Amino acid sequence: MAKETFEFQAQTRELLNLMINSIYTNKEIFLRELISNASDAIDKLHFAALTDSELTGGDTDYYIYLKPDKVNKTLTICDNGIGMNRAEVIENIGTIAKSGTKAFLEQIQKAKEENEGVNEKELIGQFGVGFYSAFMVAKKVEIITEKAGEAAAIRWESAADGSYTVEECEKTGRGTDIIITLKDEFCGDDAEQDFTDNYTLQRLIKKYSDYVRYPIKLDFETEETPKDENGKEIEGAKKIKKIETRTLNSMKPLWTKNKSEITPEEYNEFFKTQFHEWDNPMEVFHTKIEGALEYTALLAIPAKAPFNLYHADYEPGLSLYSRHVFIMDKCKDLLPDYLRFMKGLVDSPDLQLNISRELLQQSRELKTIGKALEKDILKSLERKLKNKREDYEKFWNEYGKSIKFGIYNSMYSGAGTIDKLKDLLLYTSSKEGKLVTLKEYTERMPESQKDIYYASAKDKEAVEKMPQMELLREKGIEVLYMFDQVDEFAIEALHEYDGKHFHSISRGELNLGDAESEEMKKETEEIAKESGDLMKDIKEVLGDKVAEVKVSARLKSGAVCLVADEAGPSLAMEQTFAAMEQNGAPNFFKARRILEINPHHELFARLKTIHEGGKDSDDFKDYCDLLYTQALLIEGILPENPTDFAAKLAKLMAK
């Protein structure tokens, strides 16, 4: 096959430019990333060989080899893992888009537009583009790879100049060689860090990759004085140069050590290397259980949630080992889905080496381990919430949505999930603008208040501008703010807390219970009787856009609002399903929309006057439509015909 040249996508070139010039301040980190990738490649071969032993050809002496070359200014990282074929090279290496480039660049651009400090180093850990860190130190990167079980080898090459080439080549044996032609400042005696120097490489492997479970080898040139037949050095003899291959890493699994022997720095480096993290974990769990069922678990909550944590392509799960031997990656049957953010591994002698994913789902041992781990994690979160509130709020800001999904999915996992998770929920409160628990909310509810009030919108500012909030704010009633799409679905599943039902300020009637509210309700009922024909005619104009038009008892200064009937989906739920419909999912749910008009607003008097002039007049119809569209906009819903709305508004303003 002849050499083919491909152009990088524009966004790929932009990302490479960032990688080379601004993302990393610690250039040496590239070696850790490439070592981790090599280890992963061997893991993949080991796993594939469980069902197809011919892939290894009988060679299970796995290794990672470093080959520095001072003369040619290159560093080569070799592994005898799974390797890649041509299609995989182009998919996994030739296009960075697979690693979430677009989302990564959007994050950076958004931060810049909002004048926030852009910490690309933090962002990079969320997008899995570690291979490209090689270009920080490289003039050129070359990959020679051969897929296990296949004959053809492939060479990929790029100088990060906007293009790359792919061609067939010769290679002895499976696996991947990454050849980095180093920039001048990263090799030679004058370099700040010489990545062709054996002792520099040895130090970096010890620092970042000591617990990689495959030997990382490097050849050292040594000199030895010849010895006589008695083993004594021959005096005056010329020294002989020898090549000694050394293993640079200990390979002793960190999790086999006692916790008292492990420093926080060792835990941090382990998770960074093993699971491609860039920041120290938020919390580490190291558990060793002995008895009828033995296992060791080493888990962590990453400092940052990956950008695709809630996407269909995200693969949750823990790694499985049996007697320190890797048997499976991404085992999602260990922990419930609401803990999908957990990273780590479980090592148990009670697990079979050749266990299949199907058998795992039925494994009693695995279920027992999973339940114990879930219990430990939740207890730790409860302690953090109680004793380290600031740390828990950091956790919540990263992973709170997962807890909400856990409650929503309780319809499948059982009611017990709600009991486990409900006290971990946090919501922004209208009282102080701070995060509060449901327990904190209910404990300070006045005796006259029967319900837990909440409001849904895209953000805090949008909630506080809702006309429905004004009355509750005036009466000093605390409202919980909900900004995630999953919130109202979780609340529906939760239904109540400590005997108090949840009540959206935009659904059904507000039964505030105090004397003033009851008096206002009676007054509204009287006005509604007097305005029955007006409400009926507005409904007639709007047709099936609304289920009902009524005089409002919840509005203070606002002219109009849109609410949903208590029995059906909320407006926020409807918008969520509408978004799903755009992505190919059917919209099964529509909110039963109710248009409420403030009888004390001057617009109401104007509307009555126009109505007296005739319900069929264009002015009356325009007013009805404008009121409805205004209510939509307040809820953050775009009108179906913005042009028509603008024309009617202009017509009204011109009068």
XYZ file of C-alpha atoms in Angstrom:
655
model
C 0.000 0.000 0.000
C 1.382 3.382 -1.031
C 1.814 6.166 1.480
C -1.377 8.212 1.873
C -1.542 11.757 3.199
C -4.505 13.023 5.212
C -5.366 16.488 6.473
C -6.259 17.031 10.099
C -9.627 18.662 10.735
C -9.504 22.370 11.568
C -10.473 21.723 15.191
C -7.821 19.015 15.416
C -5.134 21.450 14.271
C -6.383 23.951 16.837
C -6.179 21.385 19.616
C -2.674 20.319 18.596
C -1.605 23.945 18.694
C -2.995 24.223 22.235
C -1.322 20.986 23.289
C 2.049 22.151 22.012
C 1.964 25.752 23.192
C -0.271 26.287 26.169
C -1.970 23.346 27.859
C 0.840 21.611 29.687
C 3.301 23.398 31.903
C 4.846 20.110 33.016
C 6.241 18.692 29.776
C 7.532 15.456 31.307
C 3.962 14.239 31.777
C 3.911 12.984 28.161
C 5.910 9.891 29.199
C 3.337 8.883 31.788
C 0.580 9.153 29.184
C 2.368 7.022 26.608
C 3.319 4.413 29.239
C -0.330 4.256 30.358
C -1.487 3.790 26.766
C 1.039 0.977 26.305
C -0.198 -0.697 29.496
C -3.781 -0.412 28.259
C -2.812 -2.032 24.953
C -1.358 -5.025 26.814
C -4.482 -5.207 29.000
C -6.634 -5.368 25.876
C -4.565 -8.206 24.437
C -4.644 -10.087 27.727
C -8.427 -9.764 27.867
C -8.924 -10.757 24.209
C -6.624 -13.764 24.688
C -8.922 -15.167 27.386
C -11.260 -16.254 24.585
C -8.715 -16.450 21.719
C -5.371 -17.776 22.935
C -3.918 -17.772 19.406
C -3.668 -13.969 19.521
C -0.555 -14.170 21.714
C 1.116 -16.883 19.622
C 2.279 -18.381 22.892
C 4.167 -15.193 23.807
C 2.757 -13.923 27.098
C 5.968 -12.265 28.246
C 4.468 -8.785 28.189
C 6.677 -5.715 28.367
C 7.071 -2.002 27.693
C 10.486 -1.009 26.352
C 12.107 2.442 26.275
C 14.769 3.079 23.631
C 16.488 6.463 23.854
C 18.866 7.428 21.035
C 21.116 10.409 21.761
C 22.653 10.436 18.278
C 19.358 10.619 16.385
C 17.605 12.555 19.170
C 14.735 10.085 19.450
C 12.864 8.289 22.208
C 10.963 5.128 21.326
C 8.280 3.549 23.528
C 7.565 -0.072 22.530
C 4.923 -2.500 23.758
C 3.817 -5.984 22.706
C 0.135 -5.338 23.340
C -2.875 -5.618 21.056
C -1.578 -3.242 18.345
C -3.755 -1.595 15.688
C -4.696 -2.194 12.085
C -5.039 0.520 9.453
C -8.686 1.361 10.208
C -8.000 1.603 13.945
C -4.956 3.814 13.410
C -7.003 6.290 11.393
C -9.930 6.150 13.815
C -7.990 6.303 17.090
C -4.908 8.297 16.142
C -5.604 10.125 12.907
C -8.647 11.977 14.185
C -8.719 13.563 17.614
C -12.484 14.103 17.285
C -12.990 10.663 18.825
C -11.490 12.032 22.024
C -14.020 14.825 22.409
C -12.115 17.618 20.692
C -15.128 19.723 19.818
C -16.474 19.686 23.375
C -13.005 20.425 24.729
C -12.552 23.465 22.507
C -16.080 24.676 23.303
C -15.245 24.554 27.016
C -12.143 26.681 26.493
C -13.977 29.146 24.254
C -16.864 29.451 26.725
C -14.480 30.143 29.604
C -12.717 32.831 27.571
C -15.996 34.492 26.552
C -17.111 34.603 30.183
C -13.755 36.126 31.180
C -12.943 33.210 33.420
C -9.434 31.958 33.965
C -8.887 29.180 31.446
C -7.121 26.244 33.079
C -6.528 24.014 30.069
C -4.602 21.562 32.227
C -7.758 20.871 34.230
C -9.877 20.605 31.103
C -7.551 18.195 29.342
C -8.151 15.488 31.913
C -11.834 15.404 30.952
C -11.237 14.747 27.269
C -8.810 11.836 26.988
C -6.347 13.250 24.477
C -3.177 12.215 26.326
C -1.431 10.649 23.307
C -1.104 14.054 21.701
C 0.931 15.303 24.652
C 3.881 13.741 22.787
C 3.811 16.726 20.443
C 4.861 19.017 23.290
C 8.356 17.591 23.089
C 8.368 16.252 19.535
C 9.340 17.602 16.154
C 7.746 14.508 14.701
C 5.880 11.461 16.009
C 5.942 8.125 14.205
C 3.870 5.057 15.091
C 4.656 1.577 13.806
C 2.015 -0.919 14.847
C 0.834 -4.435 14.085
C -2.496 -5.831 15.286
C -2.328 -9.154 17.145
C -3.568 -11.925 14.868
C -3.021 -9.897 11.689
C -0.046 -9.804 9.343
C 0.143 -6.225 8.050
C 1.959 -3.489 9.958
C 1.086 0.207 9.640
C 3.189 3.338 9.927
C 1.515 6.625 11.002
C 3.544 9.820 10.979
C 2.917 13.495 11.693
C 4.863 16.625 12.514
C 1.712 18.350 13.823
C 1.804 20.524 10.704
C -1.816 19.970 9.731
C -1.411 16.562 8.094
C -0.381 12.962 8.735
C 0.586 9.992 6.573
C -0.382 6.322 6.722
C 1.343 3.440 4.913
C 2.065 -0.253 5.246
C 5.486 -1.223 6.588
C 7.502 -4.082 8.064
C 7.495 -4.908 11.764
C 8.691 -7.896 13.749
C 5.869 -9.037 15.975
C 2.669 -7.543 17.321
C 2.349 -4.331 19.307
C 3.163 -0.668 18.889
C 6.337 1.402 18.678
C 6.013 5.158 19.167
C 9.099 6.970 17.891
C 9.403 10.563 19.071
C 11.895 12.797 17.296
C 12.617 15.234 20.089
C 12.876 18.988 19.826
C 16.386 20.270 20.459
C 15.493 21.656 23.892
C 14.530 18.168 25.133
C 17.702 16.265 24.309
C 21.418 16.746 24.782
C 23.661 17.890 27.616
C 22.351 21.470 27.532
C 18.693 20.462 27.776
C 16.712 21.336 30.884
C 15.360 17.782 30.729
C 17.096 15.302 28.452
C 14.604 12.597 27.474
C 17.382 10.545 25.876
C 19.146 10.255 29.244
C 18.648 6.904 30.953
C 18.685 8.293 34.468
C 16.145 10.989 33.625
C 13.863 8.281 32.226
C 14.454 6.055 35.233
C 13.503 8.901 37.592
C 10.304 9.700 35.660
C 9.186 6.055 35.565
C 9.731 5.749 39.315
C 7.824 8.990 39.870
C 4.807 8.373 37.624
C 4.611 4.723 36.552
C 6.117 2.593 39.312
C 2.900 0.577 39.758
C 2.265 -0.179 36.101
C 1.766 -3.942 36.209
C 4.008 -4.764 33.237
C 7.798 -4.410 33.277
C 9.083 -1.142 31.853
C 12.537 -1.978 30.529
C 15.537 0.113 29.566
C 19.028 -0.880 28.441
C 21.964 0.523 30.419
C 25.518 0.402 29.167
C 27.926 -0.717 31.894
C 31.636 -1.433 32.094
C 33.101 -4.495 33.750
C 36.704 -5.470 34.506
C 37.514 -9.005 33.196
C 37.974 -11.648 35.883
C 40.239 -14.676 36.059
C 39.163 -18.264 36.556
C 38.978 -17.674 40.287
C 36.577 -14.777 39.863
C 39.123 -12.087 40.709
C 39.428 -8.923 38.624
C 42.458 -8.973 36.332
C 44.650 -6.054 37.294
C 45.361 -3.672 34.405
C 42.896 -5.401 32.081
C 40.822 -3.179 29.787
C 37.206 -2.866 30.895
C 34.543 -4.573 28.811
C 31.347 -2.742 27.881
C 28.125 -4.656 28.502
C 24.446 -3.985 27.947
C 22.307 -4.575 31.025
C 18.529 -4.536 30.678
C 16.871 -3.196 33.818
C 13.243 -3.127 34.871
C 12.493 0.408 36.043
C 9.197 -0.101 37.871
C 8.434 -2.153 40.970
C 5.238 -3.662 39.447
C 4.079 -4.476 42.968
C 0.384 -3.606 42.934
C -0.209 -0.650 45.214
C -3.424 -2.131 46.547
C -1.573 -5.136 48.023
C 0.267 -2.885 50.469
C -1.086 -1.972 53.879
C -2.780 1.415 53.927
C -0.360 2.576 56.618
C 2.526 2.050 54.176
C 1.034 4.167 51.392
C 1.391 7.931 51.221
C -1.296 10.232 49.792
C 1.168 11.100 47.008
C 1.434 7.425 46.031
C -2.354 7.091 45.870
C -2.553 10.233 43.752
C 0.094 9.123 41.265
C -1.434 5.660 41.023
C -4.822 6.994 39.981
C -3.308 9.506 37.610
C -1.298 6.792 35.868
C -3.747 3.912 36.057
C -6.879 5.821 35.075
C -5.506 8.703 32.995
C -6.485 11.379 35.504
C -4.782 14.766 35.607
C -5.738 15.948 39.072
C -5.459 14.319 42.470
C -8.622 12.338 43.274
C -11.283 13.954 45.417
C -11.346 10.942 47.732
C -9.696 7.507 47.841
C -11.276 4.298 49.224
C -8.893 1.444 50.070
C -10.688 -1.570 51.531
C -9.381 -5.037 52.360
C -11.869 -7.696 53.452
C -10.933 -11.182 54.680
C -13.244 -14.016 55.582
C -15.679 -16.168 53.642
C -15.308 -13.749 50.739
C -11.963 -12.045 50.248
C -11.325 -8.938 48.210
C -9.338 -5.728 48.091
C -10.849 -2.608 46.543
C -8.994 0.566 45.623
C -11.475 3.190 44.411
C -11.499 6.932 43.943
C -13.831 9.805 43.180
C -12.053 11.795 40.432
C -11.614 15.517 41.020
C -13.406 16.377 37.771
C -16.365 14.746 36.053
C -15.587 13.661 32.472
C -17.399 15.741 29.872
C -19.358 12.714 28.605
C -20.306 11.213 31.988
C -24.012 11.236 31.085
C -23.594 10.417 27.395
C -24.454 7.043 25.884
C -20.832 6.503 24.814
C -19.466 6.761 28.371
C -18.343 3.395 29.717
C -18.568 3.186 33.502
C -17.204 0.343 35.544
C -14.331 -0.899 37.667
C -11.376 -3.076 36.689
C -11.390 -6.655 37.970
C -8.388 -8.710 39.098
C -8.005 -12.179 40.503
C -4.869 -12.673 42.623
C -3.384 -9.487 41.089
C -3.976 -10.767 37.537
C -6.073 -8.498 35.330
C -9.234 -10.192 34.061
C -11.627 -7.461 32.989
C -11.927 -3.725 32.424
C -15.085 -1.597 32.783
C -17.123 -4.064 34.831
C -20.329 -2.065 35.193
C -22.120 -4.736 37.224
C -20.241 -3.982 40.433
C -21.720 -0.598 41.320
C -25.164 0.908 40.627
C -25.329 3.317 37.701
C -25.666 6.371 39.948
C -22.049 5.688 41.037
C -20.837 5.562 37.427
C -18.300 8.289 38.193
C -16.236 5.999 40.466
C -12.849 4.857 39.175
C -10.857 1.971 40.551
C -10.390 -1.772 40.797
C -11.365 -4.857 42.756
C -8.980 -7.780 43.323
C -10.458 -11.014 44.653
C -9.103 -14.585 44.708
C -12.726 -15.759 44.611
C -13.188 -14.545 41.021
C -12.357 -16.904 38.154
C -9.715 -15.833 35.662
C -11.777 -16.876 32.666
C -15.091 -15.483 33.847
C -17.290 -14.043 31.094
C -19.373 -10.894 31.286
C -22.524 -13.042 31.163
C -21.400 -15.115 34.145
C -20.406 -11.973 36.006
C -23.984 -10.728 35.909
C -25.015 -13.873 37.804
C -22.018 -13.931 40.155
C -23.095 -14.035 43.794
C -19.601 -12.994 44.900
C -19.609 -9.952 42.670
C -23.032 -8.838 43.893
C -21.910 -9.188 47.511
C -18.757 -7.133 46.839
C -20.760 -4.507 44.946
C -23.289 -4.038 47.749
C -20.514 -3.646 50.309
C -18.685 -1.091 48.168
C -21.892 0.878 47.535
C -22.557 0.979 51.277
C -19.011 2.187 52.024
C -19.174 4.945 49.410
C -22.560 6.232 50.590
C -21.455 6.211 54.243
C -18.391 8.202 53.291
C -20.518 10.756 51.425
C -22.846 11.048 54.419
C -19.862 11.719 56.713
C -18.492 14.276 54.282
C -21.844 16.064 54.135
C -22.028 16.140 57.931
C -18.423 16.963 58.806
C -16.856 18.537 55.701
C -19.669 20.500 54.103
C -17.434 22.489 51.757
C -15.822 19.310 50.411
C -19.227 17.695 49.943
C -20.503 20.701 48.005
C -17.506 20.372 45.673
C -18.500 16.741 45.154
C -22.113 17.762 44.588
C -21.213 20.362 41.969
C -19.368 17.674 39.994
C -21.571 14.613 40.551
C -24.882 15.726 42.061
C -26.681 14.955 38.839
C -25.694 11.279 39.236
C -27.415 11.133 42.634
C -30.544 12.675 41.098
C -30.477 10.104 38.300
C -30.231 7.405 40.964
C -33.464 8.624 42.568
C -35.211 8.974 39.203
C -34.174 5.439 38.218
C -35.502 4.046 41.494
C -38.572 2.926 39.557
C -36.275 0.242 38.112
C -33.892 -0.306 41.028
C -36.511 -0.251 43.795
C -37.700 2.159 46.482
C -34.701 1.331 48.657
C -32.546 3.514 46.411
C -34.573 6.597 47.386
C -33.995 5.933 51.077
C -30.241 5.629 50.429
C -29.950 8.837 48.438
C -32.605 11.354 49.520
C -30.530 12.815 52.352
C -27.588 13.386 50.002
C -29.575 15.790 47.800
C -28.647 19.475 47.763
C -30.587 22.341 46.187
C -29.990 26.063 46.022
C -32.360 27.842 48.401
C -34.095 31.187 47.934
C -33.356 31.983 51.596
C -29.609 32.535 51.428
C -28.737 31.493 47.897
C -26.823 28.549 49.363
C -27.115 24.801 48.932
C -29.392 23.117 51.477
C -30.482 19.554 52.199
C -34.132 18.516 52.271
C -33.760 17.900 55.989
C -32.519 21.454 56.553
C -35.433 22.821 54.493
C -38.160 20.849 56.286
C -36.776 21.504 59.767
C -37.190 25.271 59.322
C -40.576 25.181 57.576
C -43.225 27.211 59.454
C -45.987 25.087 60.940
C -48.569 26.582 58.574
C -46.576 25.475 55.491
C -47.627 22.036 54.323
C -45.580 21.606 51.117
C -41.975 21.848 49.943
C -41.950 24.512 47.227
C -39.594 24.388 44.279
C -39.049 26.199 40.987
C -37.435 24.959 37.779
C -35.527 27.117 35.306
C -32.211 27.210 33.457
C -30.384 29.130 36.206
C -30.749 31.105 39.437
C -31.354 34.433 37.673
C -34.163 32.944 35.577
C -35.887 31.498 38.658
C -35.732 34.751 40.598
C -37.268 36.672 37.699
C -40.260 34.326 37.454
C -43.460 36.234 38.301
C -44.631 33.239 40.366
C -41.757 33.877 42.795
C -42.890 37.337 43.830
C -45.721 36.296 46.152
C -43.648 33.567 47.827
C -40.733 35.939 48.300
C -43.038 38.525 49.872
C -44.388 35.963 52.335
C -40.887 34.722 53.185
C -41.575 31.203 51.945
C -38.419 29.292 51.086
C -38.210 27.891 47.554
C -35.756 25.288 46.250
C -34.216 26.063 42.862
C -33.822 23.279 40.314
C -31.680 23.761 37.220
C -31.085 20.238 35.811
C -33.447 18.531 33.377
C -33.508 15.464 35.611
C -34.659 17.453 38.679
C -38.408 17.311 38.203
C -38.270 13.640 37.199
C -36.338 12.896 40.395
C -38.864 14.896 42.431
C -41.724 12.914 40.860
C -39.986 9.692 41.936
C -39.235 11.088 45.401
C -42.808 12.391 45.753
C -42.414 13.476 49.387
C -39.864 13.973 52.132
C -40.604 13.496 55.830
C -44.330 13.543 55.087
C -44.123 16.849 53.159
C -45.118 16.748 49.495
C -43.241 18.634 46.797
C -45.098 21.445 45.041
C -43.865 23.300 41.968
C -44.647 27.020 42.026
C -45.628 26.565 38.369
C -48.054 23.669 38.803
C -51.565 23.602 40.220
C -52.858 25.882 42.923
C -50.664 27.401 45.622
C -52.288 26.543 48.956
C -50.206 28.743 51.248
C -52.605 28.316 54.151
C -52.322 31.738 55.810
C -55.306 34.050 56.335
C -54.103 36.662 53.844
C -53.760 34.058 51.097
C -57.224 32.686 51.817
C -58.683 36.197 51.589
C -56.851 36.793 48.294
C -58.144 33.478 47.000
C -61.744 34.456 47.770
C -61.263 37.829 46.086
C -59.856 36.125 43.013
C -62.809 33.741 42.884
C -65.183 36.732 42.876
C -63.269 38.408 40.032
C -63.222 35.097 38.138
C -67.030 34.908 38.320
C -67.328 38.454 36.990
C -64.799 37.760 34.226
C -66.089 34.354 33.144
C -66.988 35.452 29.611
C -63.613 37.176 29.157
C -61.698 34.052 30.218
C -63.846 31.883 27.962
C -63.282 34.122 24.937
C -59.511 34.293 25.491
C -59.502 30.477 25.585
C -61.483 30.433 22.355
C -58.927 32.675 20.635
C -55.975 30.620 21.825
C -57.645 27.322 21.031
C -55.707 24.169 21.937
C -52.557 26.150 22.798
C -53.874 26.192 26.371
C -56.132 23.893 28.346
C -57.548 26.708 30.435
C -57.429 30.483 30.980
C -58.031 31.726 34.498
C -57.692 34.670 36.862
C -54.480 34.285 38.875
C -54.184 34.272 42.664
C -50.379 33.873 42.590
C -49.251 36.973 40.654
C -48.291 40.275 42.276
C -46.803 42.740 39.761
C -46.525 40.392 36.771
C -49.254 40.571 34.130
C -49.355 36.932 33.118
C -47.791 33.521 33.676
C -48.044 30.015 32.299
C -48.469 27.083 34.670
C -49.122 23.382 34.273
C -51.951 21.353 35.694
C -51.023 19.365 38.810
C -52.070 16.074 37.254
C -49.891 16.148 34.138
C -46.256 16.778 33.214
C -44.694 20.112 34.097
C -43.590 22.670 31.526
C -39.947 21.764 32.236
C -40.709 18.077 31.620
C -42.441 18.957 28.369
C -39.355 20.860 27.190
C -37.122 17.903 28.061
C -39.266 15.556 26.017
C -39.423 18.099 23.192
C -35.603 18.095 23.083
C -35.658 14.294 22.979
C -38.105 14.441 20.083
C -35.604 16.517 18.103
C -33.066 13.737 18.626
C -35.425 11.084 17.287
C -37.288 10.178 20.475
C -41.101 10.491 20.425
C -42.721 13.242 22.506
C -45.203 11.266 24.600
C -45.878 13.991 27.139
C -47.406 17.418 26.822
C -48.072 19.691 29.758
C -51.662 20.762 30.250
C -50.947 24.493 29.951
C -52.948 27.001 31.965
C -52.678 30.714 31.201
C -53.098 32.812 34.358
C -53.770 36.557 34.140
C -53.252 39.015 36.976
C -56.633 40.758 37.640
C -54.879 43.634 39.439
C -52.562 44.507 36.550
C -53.451 47.511 34.366
C -53.231 45.241 31.335
C -56.212 43.266 32.625
C -58.360 46.424 32.649
C -57.196 47.231 29.105
C -58.052 43.707 27.986
C -61.562 44.007 29.463
C -62.103 47.292 27.607
C -61.014 45.786 24.265
C -63.186 42.719 24.915
C -66.210 44.953 25.463
C -65.591 46.293 21.954
C -66.070 42.832 20.508
C -64.457 39.445 21.000
C -63.962 39.041 17.245
C -61.916 42.209 16.829
C -58.313 41.934 15.594
C -57.119 43.937 18.601
C -58.602 41.471 21.059
C -57.146 38.495 19.209
C -53.741 40.186 19.032
C -53.799 40.965 22.752
C -54.693 37.370 23.606
C -51.891 36.030 21.435
C -49.367 38.528 22.789
C -50.259 37.664 26.381
C -49.796 33.972 25.687
C -46.485 34.547 23.895
C -45.287 36.739 26.755
C -46.064 33.898 29.172
C -44.096 31.495 26.962
C -41.063 33.765 26.911
C -41.138 34.120 30.697
C -40.893 30.333 30.898
C -37.963 30.365 28.455
C -40.044 28.811 25.655
C -39.646 30.298 22.187
C -42.892 31.118 20.320
C -43.748 28.957 17.337
C -43.840 32.004 15.065
C -41.435 34.719 16.278
C -41.998 36.796 13.131
C -45.759 36.937 13.736
C -45.142 37.882 17.376
C -42.781 40.701 16.366
C -45.292 42.025 13.812
C -48.139 42.109 16.329
C -45.932 43.784 18.907
C -44.838 46.434 16.401
C -48.464 47.028 15.412
C -49.458 47.522 19.056
C -46.533 49.889 19.724
C -47.433 52.007 16.693
C -50.873 52.823 18.096
